[in-house]
PDB file of C-alpha atoms in Angstrom:
ATOM      1  CA  MET A   6      72.896  87.081  64.029  1.00  0.00           C
ATOM      2  CA  SER A   7      71.908  87.373  60.374  1.00  0.00           C
ATOM      3  CA  SER A   8      75.293  88.887  59.538  1.00  0.00           C
ATOM      4  CA  ALA A   9      77.035  86.074  61.395  1.00  0.00           C
ATOM      5  CA  SER A  10      74.967  83.430  59.615  1.00  0.00           C
ATOM      6  CA  SER A  11      75.609  85.009  56.217  1.00  0.00           C
ATOM      7  CA  LEU A  12      79.324  85.131  57.000  1.00  0.00           C
ATOM      8  CA  LEU A  13      79.225  81.500  58.056  1.00  0.00           C
ATOM      9  CA  LEU A  14      77.355  80.477  54.905  1.00  0.00           C
ATOM     10  CA  SER A  15      79.722  82.388  52.669  1.00  0.00           C
ATOM     11  CA  GLY A  16      82.705  80.846  54.408  1.00  0.00           C
ATOM     12  CA  GLY A  17      81.152  77.415  54.143  1.00  0.00           C
ATOM     13  CA  GLN A  18      80.443  77.961  50.467  1.00  0.00           C
ATOM     14  CA  ASN A  19      84.046  78.971  49.834  1.00  0.00           C
ATOM     15  CA  LEU A  20      85.172  75.972  51.842  1.00  0.00           C
ATOM     16  CA  LEU A  21      82.862  73.740  49.803  1.00  0.00           C
ATOM     17  CA  PHE A  22      84.259  75.070  46.506  1.00  0.00           C
ATOM     18  CA  ARG A  23      87.772  74.480  47.765  1.00  0.00           C
ATOM     19  CA  THR A  24      87.063  70.877  48.787  1.00  0.00           C
ATOM     20  CA  VAL A  25      85.041  69.708  45.765  1.00  0.00           C
ATOM     21  CA  PRO A  26      87.479  68.474  43.086  1.00  0.00           C
ATOM     22  CA  VAL A  27      87.232  70.128  39.705  1.00  0.00           C
ATOM     23  CA  LEU A  28      86.865  67.656  36.879  1.00  0.00           C
ATOM     24  CA  PRO A  29      89.220  68.125  33.919  1.00  0.00           C
ATOM     25  CA  PRO A  30      87.602  69.283  30.688  1.00  0.00           C
ATOM     26  CA  ARG A  31      86.495  66.536  28.352  1.00  0.00           C
ATOM     27  CA  VAL A  32      88.782  65.919  25.441  1.00  0.00           C
ATOM     28  CA  ARG A  33      86.997  65.870  22.137  1.00  0.00           C
ATOM     29  CA  LYS A  34      87.313  62.577  20.380  1.00  0.00           C
ATOM     30  CA  SER A  35      89.042  62.637  17.074  1.00  0.00           C
ATOM     31  CA  SER A  36      86.865  62.114  14.043  1.00  0.00           C
ATOM     32  CA  MET A  37      89.571  60.063  12.319  1.00  0.00           C
ATOM     33  CA  ALA A  38      88.707  56.464  11.642  1.00  0.00           C
ATOM     34  CA  PRO A  39      90.760  53.860  13.528  1.00  0.00           C
ATOM     35  CA  ARG A  40      93.546  52.218  11.579  1.00  0.00           C
ATOM     36  CA  ALA A  41      94.643  48.616  11.857  1.00  0.00           C
ATOM     37  CA  ALA A  42      98.355  49.317  11.640  1.00  0.00           C
ATOM     38  CA  LYS A  43     100.693  52.237  11.268  1.00  0.00           C
ATOM     39  CA  ASP A  44     102.073  51.135   7.921  1.00  0.00           C
ATOM     40  CA  VAL A  45      98.653  50.741   6.242  1.00  0.00           C
ATOM     41  CA  PRO A  46      97.578  53.856   4.308  1.00  0.00           C
ATOM     42  CA  SER A  47      94.152  55.190   5.246  1.00  0.00           C
ATOM     43  CA  SER A  48      93.451  56.452   1.735  1.00  0.00           C
ATOM     44  CA  PHE A  49      94.753  55.754  -1.742  1.00  0.00           C
ATOM     45  CA  ARG A  50      97.001  58.394  -3.243  1.00  0.00           C
ATOM     46  CA  PHE A  51     100.125  58.332  -5.343  1.00  0.00           C
ATOM     47  CA  PRO A  52     103.159  60.068  -3.829  1.00  0.00           C
ATOM     48  CA  PRO A  53     103.990  63.349  -5.572  1.00  0.00           C
ATOM     49  CA  MET A  54     106.533  62.887  -8.357  1.00  0.00           C
ATOM     50  CA  THR A  55     108.860  65.821  -7.777  1.00  0.00           C
ATOM     51  CA  LYS A  56     111.351  64.531 -10.316  1.00  0.00           C
ATOM     52  CA  LYS A  57     111.570  61.698 -12.813  1.00  0.00           C
ATOM     53  CA  PRO A  58     113.198  58.529 -11.427  1.00  0.00           C
ATOM     54  CA  ARG A  59     116.651  57.613 -12.656  1.00  0.00           C
ATOM     55  CA  TRP A  60     116.875  55.610 -15.827  1.00  0.00           C
ATOM     56  CA  TRP A  61     118.064  52.458 -14.036  1.00  0.00           C
ATOM     57  CA  TRP A  62     115.039  52.519 -11.713  1.00  0.00           C
ATOM     58  CA  ARG A  63     112.758  52.891 -14.710  1.00  0.00           C
ATOM     59  CA  THR A  64     114.502  49.986 -16.433  1.00  0.00           C
ATOM     60  CA  LEU A  65     114.286  47.768 -13.349  1.00  0.00           C
ATOM     61  CA  ALA A  66     110.599  48.664 -12.965  1.00  0.00           C
ATOM     62  CA  CYS A  67     109.919  47.071 -16.372  1.00  0.00           C
ATOM     63  CA  LEU A  68     111.386  43.679 -15.430  1.00  0.00           C
ATOM     64  CA  PRO A  69     108.495  42.497 -13.177  1.00  0.00           C
ATOM     65  CA  TYR A  70     106.133  42.744 -16.146  1.00  0.00           C
ATOM     66  CA  LEU A  71     108.062  40.107 -18.109  1.00  0.00           C
ATOM     67  CA  MET A  72     106.396  37.307 -16.133  1.00  0.00           C
ATOM     68  CA  PRO A  73     102.767  38.340 -16.873  1.00  0.00           C
ATOM     69  CA  LEU A  74     103.784  39.137 -20.463  1.00  0.00           C
ATOM     70  CA  HIS A  75     105.128  35.594 -20.869  1.00  0.00           C
ATOM     71  CA  GLU A  76     102.015  34.102 -19.279  1.00  0.00           C
ATOM     72  CA  THR A  77      99.724  36.195 -21.488  1.00  0.00           C
ATOM     73  CA  TRP A  78     101.577  35.094 -24.594  1.00  0.00           C
ATOM     74  CA  MET A  79     101.278  31.426 -23.644  1.00  0.00           C
ATOM     75  CA  TYR A  80      97.531  31.656 -22.978  1.00  0.00           C
ATOM     76  CA  ALA A  81      97.018  33.622 -26.198  1.00  0.00           C
ATOM     77  CA  GLU A  82      98.089  30.554 -28.158  1.00  0.00           C
ATOM     78  CA  THR A  83      94.812  28.925 -27.091  1.00  0.00           C
ATOM     79  CA  ALA A  84      92.940  31.390 -29.311  1.00  0.00           C
ATOM     80  CA  TYR A  85      93.261  30.058 -32.865  1.00  0.00           C
ATOM     81  CA  ASN A  86      92.420  33.374 -34.512  1.00  0.00           C
ATOM     82  CA  LEU A  87      95.471  34.938 -32.826  1.00  0.00           C
ATOM     83  CA  HIS A  88      97.961  32.519 -34.374  1.00  0.00           C
ATOM     84  CA  PRO A  89      98.749  34.732 -37.415  1.00  0.00           C
ATOM     85  CA  PHE A  90      99.393  37.652 -35.070  1.00  0.00           C
ATOM     86  CA  LEU A  91     101.594  35.564 -32.771  1.00  0.00           C
ATOM     87  CA  GLU A  92     103.553  33.987 -35.609  1.00  0.00           C
ATOM     88  CA  PHE A  93     104.501  37.455 -36.848  1.00  0.00           C
ATOM     89  CA  PHE A  94     106.373  38.100 -33.569  1.00  0.00           C
ATOM     90  CA  GLU A  95     107.501  34.529 -32.987  1.00  0.00           C
ATOM     91  CA  PHE A  96     111.054  35.201 -34.178  1.00  0.00           C
ATOM     92  CA  TYR A  97     111.499  37.943 -31.575  1.00  0.00           C
ATOM     93  CA  THR A  98     109.643  36.321 -28.682  1.00  0.00           C
ATOM     94  CA  TYR A  99     110.660  32.661 -29.019  1.00  0.00           C
ATOM     95  CA  PRO A 100     114.065  32.948 -27.256  1.00  0.00           C
ATOM     96  CA  PHE A 101     112.510  34.861 -24.381  1.00  0.00           C
ATOM     97  CA  LEU A 102     109.598  32.422 -24.037  1.00  0.00           C
ATOM     98  CA  MET A 103     111.945  29.446 -24.100  1.00  0.00           C
ATOM     99  CA  ALA A 104     114.200  31.012 -21.456  1.00  0.00           C
ATOM    100  CA  ILE A 105     111.253  31.674 -19.118  1.00  0.00           C
ATOM    101  CA  GLY A 106     109.764  28.240 -19.800  1.00  0.00           C
ATOM    102  CA  SER A 107     113.029  26.467 -18.966  1.00  0.00           C
ATOM    103  CA  LEU A 108     113.079  27.842 -15.408  1.00  0.00           C
ATOM    104  CA  PRO A 109     112.385  25.307 -12.627  1.00  0.00           C
ATOM    105  CA  SER A 110     108.878  24.937 -11.263  1.00  0.00           C
ATOM    106  CA  TRP A 111     109.819  26.418  -7.871  1.00  0.00           C
ATOM    107  CA  PHE A 112     111.172  29.624  -9.418  1.00  0.00           C
ATOM    108  CA  LEU A 113     107.812  31.416  -9.494  1.00  0.00           C
ATOM    109  CA  MET A 114     107.138  30.793  -5.795  1.00  0.00           C
ATOM    110  CA  ALA A 115     110.682  31.821  -4.845  1.00  0.00           C
ATOM    111  CA  TYR A 116     110.372  34.934  -6.998  1.00  0.00           C
ATOM    112  CA  PHE A 117     107.171  35.993  -5.232  1.00  0.00           C
ATOM    113  CA  PHE A 118     108.647  35.506  -1.756  1.00  0.00           C
ATOM    114  CA  VAL A 119     111.901  37.311  -2.533  1.00  0.00           C
ATOM    115  CA  ALA A 120     110.212  40.179  -4.405  1.00  0.00           C
ATOM    116  CA  TYR A 121     107.515  40.728  -1.790  1.00  0.00           C
ATOM    117  CA  LEU A 122     109.601  40.395   1.372  1.00  0.00           C
ATOM    118  CA  GLY A 123     112.856  41.763  -0.009  1.00  0.00           C
ATOM    119  CA  ILE A 124     111.593  44.652  -2.152  1.00  0.00           C
ATOM    120  CA  VAL A 125     107.911  45.510  -1.650  1.00  0.00           C
ATOM    121  CA  ARG A 126     107.938  45.514   2.161  1.00  0.00           C
ATOM    122  CA  ARG A 127     111.267  47.293   2.548  1.00  0.00           C
ATOM    123  CA  LYS A 128     111.213  51.087   2.622  1.00  0.00           C
ATOM    124  CA  GLU A 129     114.849  51.328   1.520  1.00  0.00           C
ATOM    125  CA  TRP A 130     113.755  50.805  -2.103  1.00  0.00           C
ATOM    126  CA  PRO A 131     112.103  53.672  -4.005  1.00  0.00           C
ATOM    127  CA  HIS A 132     108.319  53.738  -3.792  1.00  0.00           C
ATOM    128  CA  PHE A 133     108.068  53.933  -7.588  1.00  0.00           C
ATOM    129  CA  PHE A 134     110.056  50.703  -8.015  1.00  0.00           C
ATOM    130  CA  ARG A 135     108.168  48.836  -5.293  1.00  0.00           C
ATOM    131  CA  PHE A 136     104.834  49.839  -6.835  1.00  0.00           C
ATOM    132  CA  HIS A 137     105.702  48.376 -10.226  1.00  0.00           C
ATOM    133  CA  VAL A 138     107.108  45.206  -8.653  1.00  0.00           C
ATOM    134  CA  VAL A 139     103.862  44.488  -6.839  1.00  0.00           C
ATOM    135  CA  MET A 140     101.856  45.479  -9.940  1.00  0.00           C
ATOM    136  CA  GLY A 141     103.673  42.822 -11.970  1.00  0.00           C
ATOM    137  CA  MET A 142     103.087  40.264  -9.227  1.00  0.00           C
ATOM    138  CA  LEU A 143      99.359  41.004  -9.039  1.00  0.00           C
ATOM    139  CA  LEU A 144      98.947  40.788 -12.810  1.00  0.00           C
ATOM    140  CA  GLU A 145     100.719  37.420 -12.801  1.00  0.00           C
ATOM    141  CA  ILE A 146      98.618  36.090  -9.907  1.00  0.00           C
ATOM    142  CA  ALA A 147      95.356  37.237 -11.500  1.00  0.00           C
ATOM    143  CA  LEU A 148      96.234  35.516 -14.765  1.00  0.00           C
ATOM    144  CA  GLN A 149      97.194  32.331 -12.910  1.00  0.00           C
ATOM    145  CA  VAL A 150      93.809  32.352 -11.154  1.00  0.00           C
ATOM    146  CA  ILE A 151      91.981  32.821 -14.464  1.00  0.00           C
ATOM    147  CA  GLY A 152      93.932  29.951 -16.019  1.00  0.00           C
ATOM    148  CA  THR A 153      93.322  27.632 -13.053  1.00  0.00           C
ATOM    149  CA  VAL A 154      89.575  28.321 -12.988  1.00  0.00           C
ATOM    150  CA  SER A 155      89.274  27.870 -16.748  1.00  0.00           C
ATOM    151  CA  ARG A 156      90.810  24.372 -16.517  1.00  0.00           C
ATOM    152  CA  TRP A 157      87.863  23.288 -14.378  1.00  0.00           C
ATOM    153  CA  MET A 158      85.495  23.954 -17.263  1.00  0.00           C
ATOM    154  CA  PRO A 159      84.602  21.150 -19.682  1.00  0.00           C
ATOM    155  CA  LEU A 160      87.038  20.659 -22.534  1.00  0.00           C
ATOM    156  CA  SER A 161      84.284  21.405 -25.020  1.00  0.00           C
ATOM    157  CA  LEU A 162      84.110  24.918 -23.609  1.00  0.00           C
ATOM    158  CA  TYR A 163      87.830  25.375 -22.966  1.00  0.00           C
ATOM    159  CA  TRP A 164      88.915  24.304 -26.453  1.00  0.00           C
ATOM    160  CA  GLY A 165      85.672  25.192 -28.257  1.00  0.00           C
ATOM    161  CA  LYS A 166      84.460  28.393 -29.837  1.00  0.00           C
ATOM    162  CA  LEU A 167      83.521  29.888 -26.460  1.00  0.00           C
ATOM    163  CA  GLY A 168      87.025  29.272 -25.111  1.00  0.00           C
ATOM    164  CA  MET A 169      88.567  30.791 -28.239  1.00  0.00           C
ATOM    165  CA  HIS A 170      86.590  34.015 -27.842  1.00  0.00           C
ATOM    166  CA  PHE A 171      87.238  34.059 -24.099  1.00  0.00           C
ATOM    167  CA  TRP A 172      91.015  33.755 -24.434  1.00  0.00           C
ATOM    168  CA  THR A 173      91.030  36.249 -27.289  1.00  0.00           C
ATOM    169  CA  ALA A 174      89.394  38.852 -25.046  1.00  0.00           C
ATOM    170  CA  VAL A 175      91.589  37.993 -22.050  1.00  0.00           C
ATOM    171  CA  SER A 176      94.775  38.016 -24.135  1.00  0.00           C
ATOM    172  CA  PHE A 177      94.067  41.394 -25.719  1.00  0.00           C
ATOM    173  CA  ALA A 178      92.998  42.940 -22.407  1.00  0.00           C
ATOM    174  CA  TYR A 179      96.052  41.612 -20.589  1.00  0.00           C
ATOM    175  CA  LEU A 180      98.428  42.422 -23.408  1.00  0.00           C
ATOM    176  CA  PHE A 181      97.354  46.071 -23.532  1.00  0.00           C
ATOM    177  CA  THR A 182      97.367  46.266 -19.715  1.00  0.00           C
ATOM    178  CA  VAL A 183     100.921  44.962 -19.474  1.00  0.00           C
ATOM    179  CA  ILE A 184     102.122  47.186 -22.326  1.00  0.00           C
ATOM    180  CA  GLU A 185     100.522  50.231 -20.683  1.00  0.00           C
ATOM    181  CA  SER A 186     102.185  49.362 -17.367  1.00  0.00           C
ATOM    182  CA  ILE A 187     105.560  48.997 -19.069  1.00  0.00           C
ATOM    183  CA  ARG A 188     105.049  52.345 -20.817  1.00  0.00           C
ATOM    184  CA  CYS A 189     104.308  54.036 -17.485  1.00  0.00           C
ATOM    185  CA  ALA A 190     107.397  52.450 -15.946  1.00  0.00           C
ATOM    186  CA  ILE A 191     109.612  53.632 -18.809  1.00  0.00           C
ATOM    187  CA  VAL A 192     108.415  57.238 -18.624  1.00  0.00           C
ATOM    188  CA  GLY A 193     108.595  57.261 -14.811  1.00  0.00           C
ATOM    189  CA  MET A 194     104.880  57.244 -13.989  1.00  0.00           C
ATOM    190  CA  TYR A 195     102.564  55.195 -11.797  1.00  0.00           C
ATOM    191  CA  ALA A 196     100.357  52.831 -13.802  1.00  0.00           C
ATOM    192  CA  ASP A 197      96.772  53.871 -13.072  1.00  0.00           C
ATOM    193  CA  ILE A 198      95.060  50.551 -13.821  1.00  0.00           C
ATOM    194  CA  PRO A 199      91.583  50.310 -12.222  1.00  0.00           C
ATOM    195  CA  PHE A 200      91.353  48.017  -9.174  1.00  0.00           C
ATOM    196  CA  ILE A 201      94.878  46.631  -9.645  1.00  0.00           C
ATOM    197  CA  CYS A 202      96.671  49.866  -8.755  1.00  0.00           C
ATOM    198  CA  ASP A 203      94.540  50.152  -5.591  1.00  0.00           C
ATOM    199  CA  ALA A 204      95.453  46.607  -4.576  1.00  0.00           C
ATOM    200  CA  ALA A 205      99.112  47.286  -5.356  1.00  0.00           C
ATOM    201  CA  TYR A 206      99.222  50.501  -3.346  1.00  0.00           C
ATOM    202  CA  ILE A 207      97.879  48.983  -0.120  1.00  0.00           C
ATOM    203  CA  GLN A 208     100.560  46.269  -0.232  1.00  0.00           C
ATOM    204  CA  ILE A 209     103.327  48.864   0.120  1.00  0.00           C
ATOM    205  CA  PRO A 210     104.133  50.040   3.688  1.00  0.00           C
ATOM    206  CA  TYR A 211     103.022  53.584   4.336  1.00  0.00           C
ATOM    207  CA  ASP A 212     105.924  56.067   4.231  1.00  0.00           C
TER     208      ASP A 212
END
């Protein structure tokens, strides 16, 4: 009787194991942080430069910096102590400044739309070229914001001694920033400007 009961229990146990479903093993969750979109880079890093870009790409990468260079030069005229420095280069810069100043008022908005949608967001263009295009756009936008905010200040501050020192500092900082960006574009490098290069990199679709 005991042997029969043990046989029955063992058979029932085997039958129980065969009828109870086995749960699949739990899949470990990935430790990667969720991303909002596939084309947004999760971290900032410059692509490896295996070879220097062609000379025409380096030349085209310098063109977007002409707009912030023109804007910087115009705001620098507000600083009276910079007039001797500006007059020294007036013969070379006057034709360029007049050509940019004669463009219609809608040109800047059209330029931003065409450059951003037609170049920056399209992966057919080289990443090096797209980076410098968006860098020039961000420098121009930042200077426009500074100029718009400064016009809200009282005229005694904008045209006074405080405004002269303010625009002297802004003009020198922007002038050296634009020249450094142009230098990096000419030699085929990414311009490593704090904060601005981070903002420029996240605007470019992830390759």
